[in-house]
PDB file of C-alpha atoms in Angstrom:
ATOM      1  CA  MET A   1      95.288 130.049  99.264  1.00  0.00           C
ATOM      2  CA  GLY A   2      97.995 128.990 101.417  1.00  0.00           C
ATOM      3  CA  ALA A   3     100.581 131.002 103.492  1.00  0.00           C
ATOM      4  CA  PRO A   4     103.498 132.143 101.891  1.00  0.00           C
ATOM      5  CA  THR A   5     106.570 130.052 102.745  1.00  0.00           C
ATOM      6  CA  GLY A   6     108.528 132.211 105.075  1.00  0.00           C
ATOM      7  CA  SER A   7     105.531 133.618 107.483  1.00  0.00           C
ATOM      8  CA  PHE A   8     104.912 133.006 110.882  1.00  0.00           C
ATOM      9  CA  PRO A   9     103.883 129.522 111.568  1.00  0.00           C
ATOM     10  CA  ASP A  10     100.704 128.646 113.404  1.00  0.00           C
ATOM     11  CA  LEU A  11     101.143 127.035 116.646  1.00  0.00           C
ATOM     12  CA  ARG A  12      98.365 126.072 118.461  1.00  0.00           C
ATOM     13  CA  VAL A  13      97.104 123.942 121.684  1.00  0.00           C
ATOM     14  CA  VAL A  14      94.536 121.371 120.971  1.00  0.00           C
ATOM     15  CA  SER A  15      92.705 118.532 122.373  1.00  0.00           C
ATOM     16  CA  ILE A  16      94.272 115.272 121.319  1.00  0.00           C
ATOM     17  CA  GLU A  17      90.798 113.798 120.871  1.00  0.00           C
ATOM     18  CA  ASP A  18      90.438 116.399 117.814  1.00  0.00           C
ATOM     19  CA  LEU A  19      93.201 114.771 115.925  1.00  0.00           C
ATOM     20  CA  LEU A  20      92.246 112.527 112.906  1.00  0.00           C
ATOM     21  CA  ARG A  21      94.966 109.722 112.322  1.00  0.00           C
ATOM     22  CA  HIS A  22      95.764 107.739 109.085  1.00  0.00           C
ATOM     23  CA  GLU A  23      98.959 105.994 109.793  1.00  0.00           C
ATOM     24  CA  ASP A  24      99.554 103.166 112.382  1.00  0.00           C
ATOM     25  CA  VAL A  25     102.598 104.014 115.055  1.00  0.00           C
ATOM     26  CA  ASP A  26     106.124 102.606 114.984  1.00  0.00           C
ATOM     27  CA  LEU A  27     105.991 100.555 118.399  1.00  0.00           C
ATOM     28  CA  GLU A  28     109.990 100.755 118.838  1.00  0.00           C
ATOM     29  CA  ARG A  29     109.815 104.236 118.510  1.00  0.00           C
ATOM     30  CA  VAL A  30     107.172 105.100 120.572  1.00  0.00           C
ATOM     31  CA  ALA A  31     108.925 103.300 123.423  1.00  0.00           C
ATOM     32  CA  ARG A  32     111.928 105.290 122.834  1.00  0.00           C
ATOM     33  CA  LEU A  33     110.028 108.595 122.938  1.00  0.00           C
ATOM     34  CA  LEU A  34     108.571 107.450 125.981  1.00  0.00           C
ATOM     35  CA  ASP A  35     111.577 106.866 127.641  1.00  0.00           C
ATOM     36  CA  ARG A  36     113.028 110.471 126.363  1.00  0.00           C
ATOM     37  CA  LEU A  37     109.792 112.068 127.339  1.00  0.00           C
ATOM     38  CA  SER A  38     109.703 110.518 130.839  1.00  0.00           C
ATOM     39  CA  ALA A  39     113.108 111.368 131.600  1.00  0.00           C
ATOM     40  CA  ASP A  40     113.507 114.847 130.535  1.00  0.00           C
ATOM     41  CA  GLY A  41     109.701 116.251 130.195  1.00  0.00           C
ATOM     42  CA  VAL A  42     109.941 118.220 127.151  1.00  0.00           C
ATOM     43  CA  LEU A  43     107.994 118.104 124.008  1.00  0.00           C
ATOM     44  CA  ARG A  44     110.830 119.606 121.458  1.00  0.00           C
ATOM     45  CA  ASN A  45     109.304 119.460 118.298  1.00  0.00           C
ATOM     46  CA  PRO A  46     105.339 120.029 117.493  1.00  0.00           C
ATOM     47  CA  PRO A  47     103.664 117.494 115.419  1.00  0.00           C
ATOM     48  CA  VAL A  48     102.304 119.012 112.367  1.00  0.00           C
ATOM     49  CA  VAL A  49      98.521 119.060 111.549  1.00  0.00           C
ATOM     50  CA  ALA A  50      96.157 120.102 109.083  1.00  0.00           C
ATOM     51  CA  ARG A  51      92.844 121.891 109.065  1.00  0.00           C
ATOM     52  CA  MET A  52      90.113 120.614 106.681  1.00  0.00           C
ATOM     53  CA  ARG A  53      87.100 122.311 105.282  1.00  0.00           C
ATOM     54  CA  GLN A  54      83.925 121.569 106.683  1.00  0.00           C
ATOM     55  CA  SER A  55      85.238 119.871 109.784  1.00  0.00           C
ATOM     56  CA  ARG A  56      86.477 120.683 113.460  1.00  0.00           C
ATOM     57  CA  LYS A  57      89.146 118.013 113.867  1.00  0.00           C
ATOM     58  CA  PHE A  58      92.910 118.290 112.364  1.00  0.00           C
ATOM     59  CA  LEU A  59      94.462 115.857 110.623  1.00  0.00           C
ATOM     60  CA  LEU A  60      97.492 114.344 112.174  1.00  0.00           C
ATOM     61  CA  LEU A  61     100.205 114.514 109.177  1.00  0.00           C
ATOM     62  CA  ASP A  62     103.446 114.446 110.741  1.00  0.00           C
ATOM     63  CA  GLY A  63     104.188 113.060 114.709  1.00  0.00           C
ATOM     64  CA  ALA A  64     101.959 109.827 115.291  1.00  0.00           C
ATOM     65  CA  ASN A  65     104.680 108.505 117.549  1.00  0.00           C
ATOM     66  CA  ARG A  66     104.893 111.620 119.828  1.00  0.00           C
ATOM     67  CA  VAL A  67     101.144 111.665 120.014  1.00  0.00           C
ATOM     68  CA  SER A  68     101.140 108.295 121.039  1.00  0.00           C
ATOM     69  CA  ALA A  69     103.643 108.301 123.706  1.00  0.00           C
ATOM     70  CA  LEU A  70     102.095 111.191 125.106  1.00  0.00           C
ATOM     71  CA  GLU A  71      98.885 109.622 125.323  1.00  0.00           C
ATOM     72  CA  ASN A  72     100.391 106.981 127.246  1.00  0.00           C
ATOM     73  CA  LEU A  73     101.618 109.728 129.679  1.00  0.00           C
ATOM     74  CA  GLU A  74      98.299 110.815 129.923  1.00  0.00           C
ATOM     75  CA  ILE A  75      99.090 113.744 128.455  1.00  0.00           C
ATOM     76  CA  PRO A  76      95.399 115.383 127.082  1.00  0.00           C
ATOM     77  CA  HIS A  77      96.765 118.807 125.266  1.00  0.00           C
ATOM     78  CA  LEU A  78      99.295 118.534 122.661  1.00  0.00           C
ATOM     79  CA  LEU A  79     101.144 121.754 121.015  1.00  0.00           C
ATOM     80  CA  VAL A  80     100.880 121.524 117.194  1.00  0.00           C
ATOM     81  CA  GLN A  81     101.859 123.048 113.813  1.00  0.00           C
ATOM     82  CA  VAL A  82      98.625 124.034 111.724  1.00  0.00           C
ATOM     83  CA  GLU A  83      98.859 123.822 108.229  1.00  0.00           C
ATOM     84  CA  ASP A  84      96.087 124.297 105.272  1.00  0.00           C
ATOM     85  CA  PHE A  85      95.495 121.031 104.037  1.00  0.00           C
ATOM     86  CA  ASP A  86      94.351 122.588 100.612  1.00  0.00           C
ATOM     87  CA  ASP A  87      97.391 124.210 100.364  1.00  0.00           C
ATOM     88  CA  PRO A  88      99.222 123.025  97.076  1.00  0.00           C
ATOM     89  CA  ALA A  89     102.876 123.514  98.648  1.00  0.00           C
ATOM     90  CA  LEU A  90     101.634 120.935 101.305  1.00  0.00           C
ATOM     91  CA  GLU A  91     102.375 117.440  99.795  1.00  0.00           C
ATOM     92  CA  ILE A  92     102.004 114.083 100.540  1.00  0.00           C
ATOM     93  CA  ARG A  93     104.507 111.562  99.136  1.00  0.00           C
ATOM     94  CA  HIS A  94     105.907 108.328  99.996  1.00  0.00           C
ATOM     95  CA  TRP A  95     108.703 106.676 102.009  1.00  0.00           C
ATOM     96  CA  ASN A  96     110.612 103.511 100.325  1.00  0.00           C
ATOM     97  CA  HIS A  97     111.317 100.690 102.785  1.00  0.00           C
ATOM     98  CA  VAL A  98     114.653  99.052 102.542  1.00  0.00           C
ATOM     99  CA  VAL A  99     114.016  95.793 103.733  1.00  0.00           C
ATOM    100  CA  ARG A 100     117.037  94.175 105.728  1.00  0.00           C
ATOM    101  CA  ASP A 101     118.080  90.543 106.807  1.00  0.00           C
ATOM    102  CA  ILE A 102     115.648  88.604 104.481  1.00  0.00           C
ATOM    103  CA  GLU A 103     116.601  87.015 101.178  1.00  0.00           C
ATOM    104  CA  ALA A 104     114.598  88.940  98.408  1.00  0.00           C
ATOM    105  CA  ARG A 105     113.223  85.670  96.810  1.00  0.00           C
ATOM    106  CA  THR A 106     111.942  84.876 100.071  1.00  0.00           C
ATOM    107  CA  LEU A 107     110.219  88.513 100.787  1.00  0.00           C
ATOM    108  CA  THR A 108     108.968  88.241  97.377  1.00  0.00           C
ATOM    109  CA  ARG A 109     107.272  84.884  97.684  1.00  0.00           C
ATOM    110  CA  LYS A 110     105.948  85.587 100.988  1.00  0.00           C
ATOM    111  CA  ILE A 111     104.108  89.082  99.356  1.00  0.00           C
ATOM    112  CA  HIS A 112     102.920  86.866  96.227  1.00  0.00           C
ATOM    113  CA  ASP A 113     101.535  84.304  98.330  1.00  0.00           C
ATOM    114  CA  ILE A 114      98.715  87.174  99.954  1.00  0.00           C
ATOM    115  CA  PRO A 115      95.694  86.018  98.369  1.00  0.00           C
ATOM    116  CA  GLY A 116      94.284  89.023  95.630  1.00  0.00           C
ATOM    117  CA  VAL A 117      97.800  90.008  95.038  1.00  0.00           C
ATOM    118  CA  VAL A 118      98.814  90.187  91.232  1.00  0.00           C
ATOM    119  CA  ALA A 119     102.429  90.618  90.289  1.00  0.00           C
ATOM    120  CA  ARG A 120     103.270  92.268  86.632  1.00  0.00           C
ATOM    121  CA  GLY A 121     106.618  93.364  84.838  1.00  0.00           C
ATOM    122  CA  GLY A 122     107.116  95.873  82.628  1.00  0.00           C
ATOM    123  CA  ASP A 123     108.008  99.522  83.093  1.00  0.00           C
ATOM    124  CA  LEU A 124     105.720 102.403  84.996  1.00  0.00           C
ATOM    125  CA  ARG A 125     104.380 105.581  83.957  1.00  0.00           C
ATOM    126  CA  ARG A 126     106.585 108.278  86.046  1.00  0.00           C
ATOM    127  CA  ASP A 127     102.879 109.228  87.713  1.00  0.00           C
ATOM    128  CA  SER A 128     101.722 105.915  87.904  1.00  0.00           C
ATOM    129  CA  THR A 129      99.684 105.288  91.165  1.00  0.00           C
ATOM    130  CA  ASP A 130      97.681 102.657  90.210  1.00  0.00           C
ATOM    131  CA  PHE A 131     100.036  99.822  91.820  1.00  0.00           C
ATOM    132  CA  LEU A 132     100.339  98.856  95.291  1.00  0.00           C
ATOM    133  CA  VAL A 133     104.245  98.515  95.826  1.00  0.00           C
ATOM    134  CA  THR A 134     107.223  97.742  93.589  1.00  0.00           C
ATOM    135  CA  ILE A 135     109.701  95.463  94.932  1.00  0.00           C
ATOM    136  CA  SER A 136     113.314  95.787  93.020  1.00  0.00           C
ATOM    137  CA  THR A 137     116.673  93.630  93.981  1.00  0.00           C
ATOM    138  CA  GLY A 138     119.183  95.443  91.300  1.00  0.00           C
ATOM    139  CA  GLU A 139     119.652  91.867  90.197  1.00  0.00           C
ATOM    140  CA  ASN A 140     116.486  91.332  88.477  1.00  0.00           C
ATOM    141  CA  ALA A 141     113.860  93.441  86.666  1.00  0.00           C
ATOM    142  CA  PRO A 142     111.526  94.814  89.186  1.00  0.00           C
ATOM    143  CA  THR A 143     108.043  93.410  90.082  1.00  0.00           C
ATOM    144  CA  HIS A 144     104.726  95.803  90.082  1.00  0.00           C
ATOM    145  CA  LEU A 145     102.132  94.172  92.884  1.00  0.00           C
ATOM    146  CA  TYR A 146      98.815  95.369  92.285  1.00  0.00           C
ATOM    147  CA  GLY A 147      95.492  94.558  93.876  1.00  0.00           C
ATOM    148  CA  GLY A 148      92.355  96.208  95.527  1.00  0.00           C
ATOM    149  CA  GLY A 149      89.786  98.521  93.850  1.00  0.00           C
ATOM    150  CA  GLY A 150      88.915 101.077  96.375  1.00  0.00           C
ATOM    151  CA  ILE A 151      91.186 103.116  99.182  1.00  0.00           C
ATOM    152  CA  GLY A 152      89.997 100.635 101.487  1.00  0.00           C
ATOM    153  CA  GLU A 153      91.001  97.589 100.007  1.00  0.00           C
ATOM    154  CA  ARG A 154      93.981  98.910  98.698  1.00  0.00           C
ATOM    155  CA  VAL A 155      94.689  99.802 102.961  1.00  0.00           C
ATOM    156  CA  PHE A 156      94.006  96.271 103.526  1.00  0.00           C
ATOM    157  CA  TYR A 157      96.793  95.364 101.087  1.00  0.00           C
ATOM    158  CA  TRP A 158      99.348  97.734 101.822  1.00  0.00           C
ATOM    159  CA  ARG A 159      99.382  96.408 105.704  1.00  0.00           C
ATOM    160  CA  SER A 160      99.288  93.139 104.862  1.00  0.00           C
ATOM    161  CA  ILE A 161     102.351  93.615 102.671  1.00  0.00           C
ATOM    162  CA  VAL A 162     104.138  95.701 105.492  1.00  0.00           C
ATOM    163  CA  GLU A 163     103.294  92.770 107.745  1.00  0.00           C
ATOM    164  CA  VAL A 164     105.477  90.249 105.900  1.00  0.00           C
ATOM    165  CA  TYR A 165     108.430  92.176 106.703  1.00  0.00           C
ATOM    166  CA  HIS A 166     107.903  94.685 109.741  1.00  0.00           C
ATOM    167  CA  ARG A 167     106.701  92.035 112.175  1.00  0.00           C
ATOM    168  CA  GLY A 168     109.346  89.441 111.423  1.00  0.00           C
ATOM    169  CA  ASP A 169     112.758  88.581 111.632  1.00  0.00           C
ATOM    170  CA  ALA A 170     113.658  91.511 108.773  1.00  0.00           C
ATOM    171  CA  ARG A 171     114.874  94.673 109.476  1.00  0.00           C
ATOM    172  CA  MET A 172     112.975  97.955 107.916  1.00  0.00           C
ATOM    173  CA  ASP A 173     114.853 101.633 107.095  1.00  0.00           C
ATOM    174  CA  ARG A 174     112.998 104.356 105.508  1.00  0.00           C
ATOM    175  CA  VAL A 175     114.337 106.072 102.475  1.00  0.00           C
ATOM    176  CA  SER A 176     113.173 108.936 100.260  1.00  0.00           C
ATOM    177  CA  HIS A 177     114.976 107.598  96.832  1.00  0.00           C
ATOM    178  CA  ASP A 178     115.202 104.271  95.285  1.00  0.00           C
ATOM    179  CA  ASP A 179     119.084 104.121  93.949  1.00  0.00           C
ATOM    180  CA  ILE A 180     119.709 100.539  94.708  1.00  0.00           C
ATOM    181  CA  GLU A 181     123.775 100.732  94.514  1.00  0.00           C
ATOM    182  CA  THR A 182     123.570 103.594  97.084  1.00  0.00           C
ATOM    183  CA  LEU A 183     121.477 101.956  99.304  1.00  0.00           C
ATOM    184  CA  ARG A 184     123.530  98.742  99.279  1.00  0.00           C
ATOM    185  CA  SER A 185     126.345 100.501 100.154  1.00  0.00           C
ATOM    186  CA  HIS A 186     124.639 101.944 103.241  1.00  0.00           C
ATOM    187  CA  HIS A 187     122.199  99.451 104.201  1.00  0.00           C
ATOM    188  CA  PRO A 188     124.224  96.198 105.547  1.00  0.00           C
ATOM    189  CA  HIS A 189     122.462  93.048 104.546  1.00  0.00           C
ATOM    190  CA  PHE A 190     120.168  94.602 101.842  1.00  0.00           C
ATOM    191  CA  GLY A 191     117.381  92.075 100.791  1.00  0.00           C
ATOM    192  CA  ALA A 192     115.173  94.790  98.533  1.00  0.00           C
ATOM    193  CA  LEU A 193     113.475  97.626  97.991  1.00  0.00           C
ATOM    194  CA  VAL A 194     109.791  98.211  98.342  1.00  0.00           C
ATOM    195  CA  SER A 195     108.523 101.292  96.731  1.00  0.00           C
ATOM    196  CA  PHE A 196     105.084 102.938  97.304  1.00  0.00           C
ATOM    197  CA  PRO A 197     102.818 105.475  94.994  1.00  0.00           C
ATOM    198  CA  ASP A 198     102.258 108.767  96.072  1.00  0.00           C
ATOM    199  CA  PHE A 199      98.923 109.401  98.025  1.00  0.00           C
ATOM    200  CA  ARG A 200      96.186 111.796  96.887  1.00  0.00           C
ATOM    201  CA  LYS A 201      95.178 114.129  99.611  1.00  0.00           C
ATOM    202  CA  GLU A 202      91.635 112.985  99.609  1.00  0.00           C
ATOM    203  CA  ASP A 203      92.261 109.356 100.096  1.00  0.00           C
ATOM    204  CA  ILE A 204      94.664 110.221 103.199  1.00  0.00           C
ATOM    205  CA  ARG A 205      91.487 112.571 104.170  1.00  0.00           C
ATOM    206  CA  ALA A 206      89.099 109.472 103.535  1.00  0.00           C
ATOM    207  CA  ILE A 207      91.167 106.825 105.135  1.00  0.00           C
ATOM    208  CA  ALA A 208      91.607 109.005 108.414  1.00  0.00           C
ATOM    209  CA  GLU A 209      87.863 109.836 108.308  1.00  0.00           C
ATOM    210  CA  ALA A 210      86.770 106.131 107.808  1.00  0.00           C
ATOM    211  CA  GLY A 211      88.875 105.287 111.057  1.00  0.00           C
ATOM    212  CA  GLU A 212      91.389 103.006 108.896  1.00  0.00           C
ATOM    213  CA  ARG A 213      95.459 103.034 108.950  1.00  0.00           C
ATOM    214  CA  LEU A 214      97.883 102.470 106.834  1.00  0.00           C
ATOM    215  CA  PRO A 215     100.847 100.997 107.946  1.00  0.00           C
ATOM    216  CA  SER A 216     103.844 102.979 109.621  1.00  0.00           C
ATOM    217  CA  GLY A 217     106.205 104.956 107.690  1.00  0.00           C
ATOM    218  CA  VAL A 218     104.509 104.885 104.336  1.00  0.00           C
ATOM    219  CA  THR A 219     103.031 108.494 103.905  1.00  0.00           C
ATOM    220  CA  ARG A 220     105.954 110.932 103.473  1.00  0.00           C
ATOM    221  CA  ILE A 221     104.520 114.660 104.222  1.00  0.00           C
ATOM    222  CA  LEU A 222     106.307 117.732 102.691  1.00  0.00           C
ATOM    223  CA  VAL A 223     105.045 120.983 104.638  1.00  0.00           C
ATOM    224  CA  PRO A 224     105.694 124.678 103.191  1.00  0.00           C
ATOM    225  CA  ARG A 225     107.798 125.407 106.885  1.00  0.00           C
ATOM    226  CA  ARG A 226     108.539 123.036 109.626  1.00  0.00           C
ATOM    227  CA  VAL A 227     108.961 124.208 113.418  1.00  0.00           C
ATOM    228  CA  LEU A 228     111.647 122.786 115.183  1.00  0.00           C
ATOM    229  CA  GLY A 229     112.996 123.239 118.348  1.00  0.00           C
ATOM    230  CA  PHE A 230     110.088 124.968 120.143  1.00  0.00           C
ATOM    231  CA  ASN A 231     110.776 123.213 123.928  1.00  0.00           C
ATOM    232  CA  LEU A 232     107.752 123.109 125.838  1.00  0.00           C
ATOM    233  CA  ARG A 233     107.700 121.534 129.040  1.00  0.00           C
ATOM    234  CA  LEU A 234     105.215 118.471 129.348  1.00  0.00           C
ATOM    235  CA  PRO A 235     103.742 119.404 132.953  1.00  0.00           C
ATOM    236  CA  LEU A 236     102.095 122.370 131.475  1.00  0.00           C
ATOM    237  CA  LEU A 237     100.207 120.367 128.701  1.00  0.00           C
ATOM    238  CA  LYS A 238      98.961 117.506 131.373  1.00  0.00           C
ATOM    239  CA  SER A 239      97.992 120.107 134.122  1.00  0.00           C
ATOM    240  CA  ASN A 240      94.503 120.553 134.772  1.00  0.00           C
ATOM    241  CA  LEU A 241      94.616 124.009 133.696  1.00  0.00           C
ATOM    242  CA  PRO A 242      92.017 124.804 130.959  1.00  0.00           C
ATOM    243  CA  LEU A 243      92.514 124.505 127.464  1.00  0.00           C
ATOM    244  CA  GLU A 244      92.138 128.292 126.936  1.00  0.00           C
ATOM    245  CA  GLU A 245      94.856 129.528 129.488  1.00  0.00           C
ATOM    246  CA  LYS A 246      97.281 126.854 128.023  1.00  0.00           C
ATOM    247  CA  ARG A 247      96.718 128.665 124.756  1.00  0.00           C
ATOM    248  CA  ARG A 248      97.149 132.426 126.530  1.00  0.00           C
ATOM    249  CA  TRP A 249     100.169 130.766 127.869  1.00  0.00           C
ATOM    250  CA  LEU A 250     101.482 129.713 124.538  1.00  0.00           C
ATOM    251  CA  ALA A 251     100.797 133.330 123.167  1.00  0.00           C
ATOM    252  CA  GLU A 252     102.758 134.925 125.597  1.00  0.00           C
ATOM    253  CA  GLU A 253     105.646 132.421 124.778  1.00  0.00           C
ATOM    254  CA  ILE A 254     105.555 132.710 121.169  1.00  0.00           C
ATOM    255  CA  GLN A 255     105.762 136.905 122.043  1.00  0.00           C
ATOM    256  CA  HIS A 256     108.542 136.313 124.111  1.00  0.00           C
ATOM    257  CA  LYS A 257     110.659 134.062 122.029  1.00  0.00           C
ATOM    258  CA  VAL A 258     110.029 136.897 118.983  1.00  0.00           C
ATOM    259  CA  THR A 259     110.947 139.912 121.418  1.00  0.00           C
ATOM    260  CA  GLU A 260     114.085 138.059 122.202  1.00  0.00           C
ATOM    261  CA  HIS A 261     115.140 137.142 118.480  1.00  0.00           C
ATOM    262  CA  LYS A 262     115.201 133.541 119.378  1.00  0.00           C
ATOM    263  CA  VAL A 263     112.869 132.704 115.831  1.00  0.00           C
ATOM    264  CA  ARG A 264     114.892 131.928 112.836  1.00  0.00           C
ATOM    265  CA  TYR A 265     113.633 130.959 109.434  1.00  0.00           C
ATOM    266  CA  TYR A 266     115.908 128.568 107.461  1.00  0.00           C
ATOM    267  CA  GLN A 267     114.858 128.132 103.844  1.00  0.00           C
ATOM    268  CA  GLU A 268     117.570 125.598 102.529  1.00  0.00           C
ATOM    269  CA  PRO A 269     116.904 122.030 102.744  1.00  0.00           C
ATOM    270  CA  THR A 270     118.285 120.101 105.888  1.00  0.00           C
ATOM    271  CA  PHE A 271     119.573 116.624 106.880  1.00  0.00           C
ATOM    272  CA  VAL A 272     118.623 115.996 110.801  1.00  0.00           C
ATOM    273  CA  PHE A 273     120.673 113.675 112.622  1.00  0.00           C
ATOM    274  CA  ASP A 274     119.639 111.188 115.563  1.00  0.00           C
ATOM    275  CA  ASP A 275     115.906 112.099 115.085  1.00  0.00           C
TER     276      ASP A 275
END
């Protein structure tokens, strides 16, 4: 059974080598993070990882770009927030992609040209997860794309689809809804909305353990609580101090923050700008 939503978070210092990844990084975001981390030398928000049954590894759920930036800075240890992978309150959903600066028919044609991708019309069941993506423009009926049998094949198709617009001249924004009219008003040069299905936990674990990677910006992780603003100086993580010594420092720092009443829990949903 998972921890209650308001319980104190599980913060740990772990080796980066003990992390399993399931998703690619966004190189542009990694570059921006490298600049910021190099300039101020502070990790502000710990990545979120999950402990899994019968494994000593941690599954990296959120923070792949931060971890990649720290690896580039040759930092061996990392402050993480640990959650229980089997907690029902921990959900793995999806982001949708607003694709800009490309005509919808051009995007659709390029994706249709991927060998093995099959297009179908009609309505989806609300709980349907067997499609690869849905392409919506607001002008015509949505197109649902299918392909692949096992999870390995589906990962290949997802990567191929995202490659069409993420590495080309188009621009991509992550969104959590599918209101086309709102998206048109907030995203200049709107081309189309590419919607993904929710992901099953067992598939995410299988992808990570097989060494596969989903494309960047596809999985959206909902955790029971999230730690923000725990400022940690990078020189400590980069130092040659033993891992246990860094863990003792973390325990003392947490106790200090609690004693000084510097920890707050906010239950309401939150919008974060300048992320």
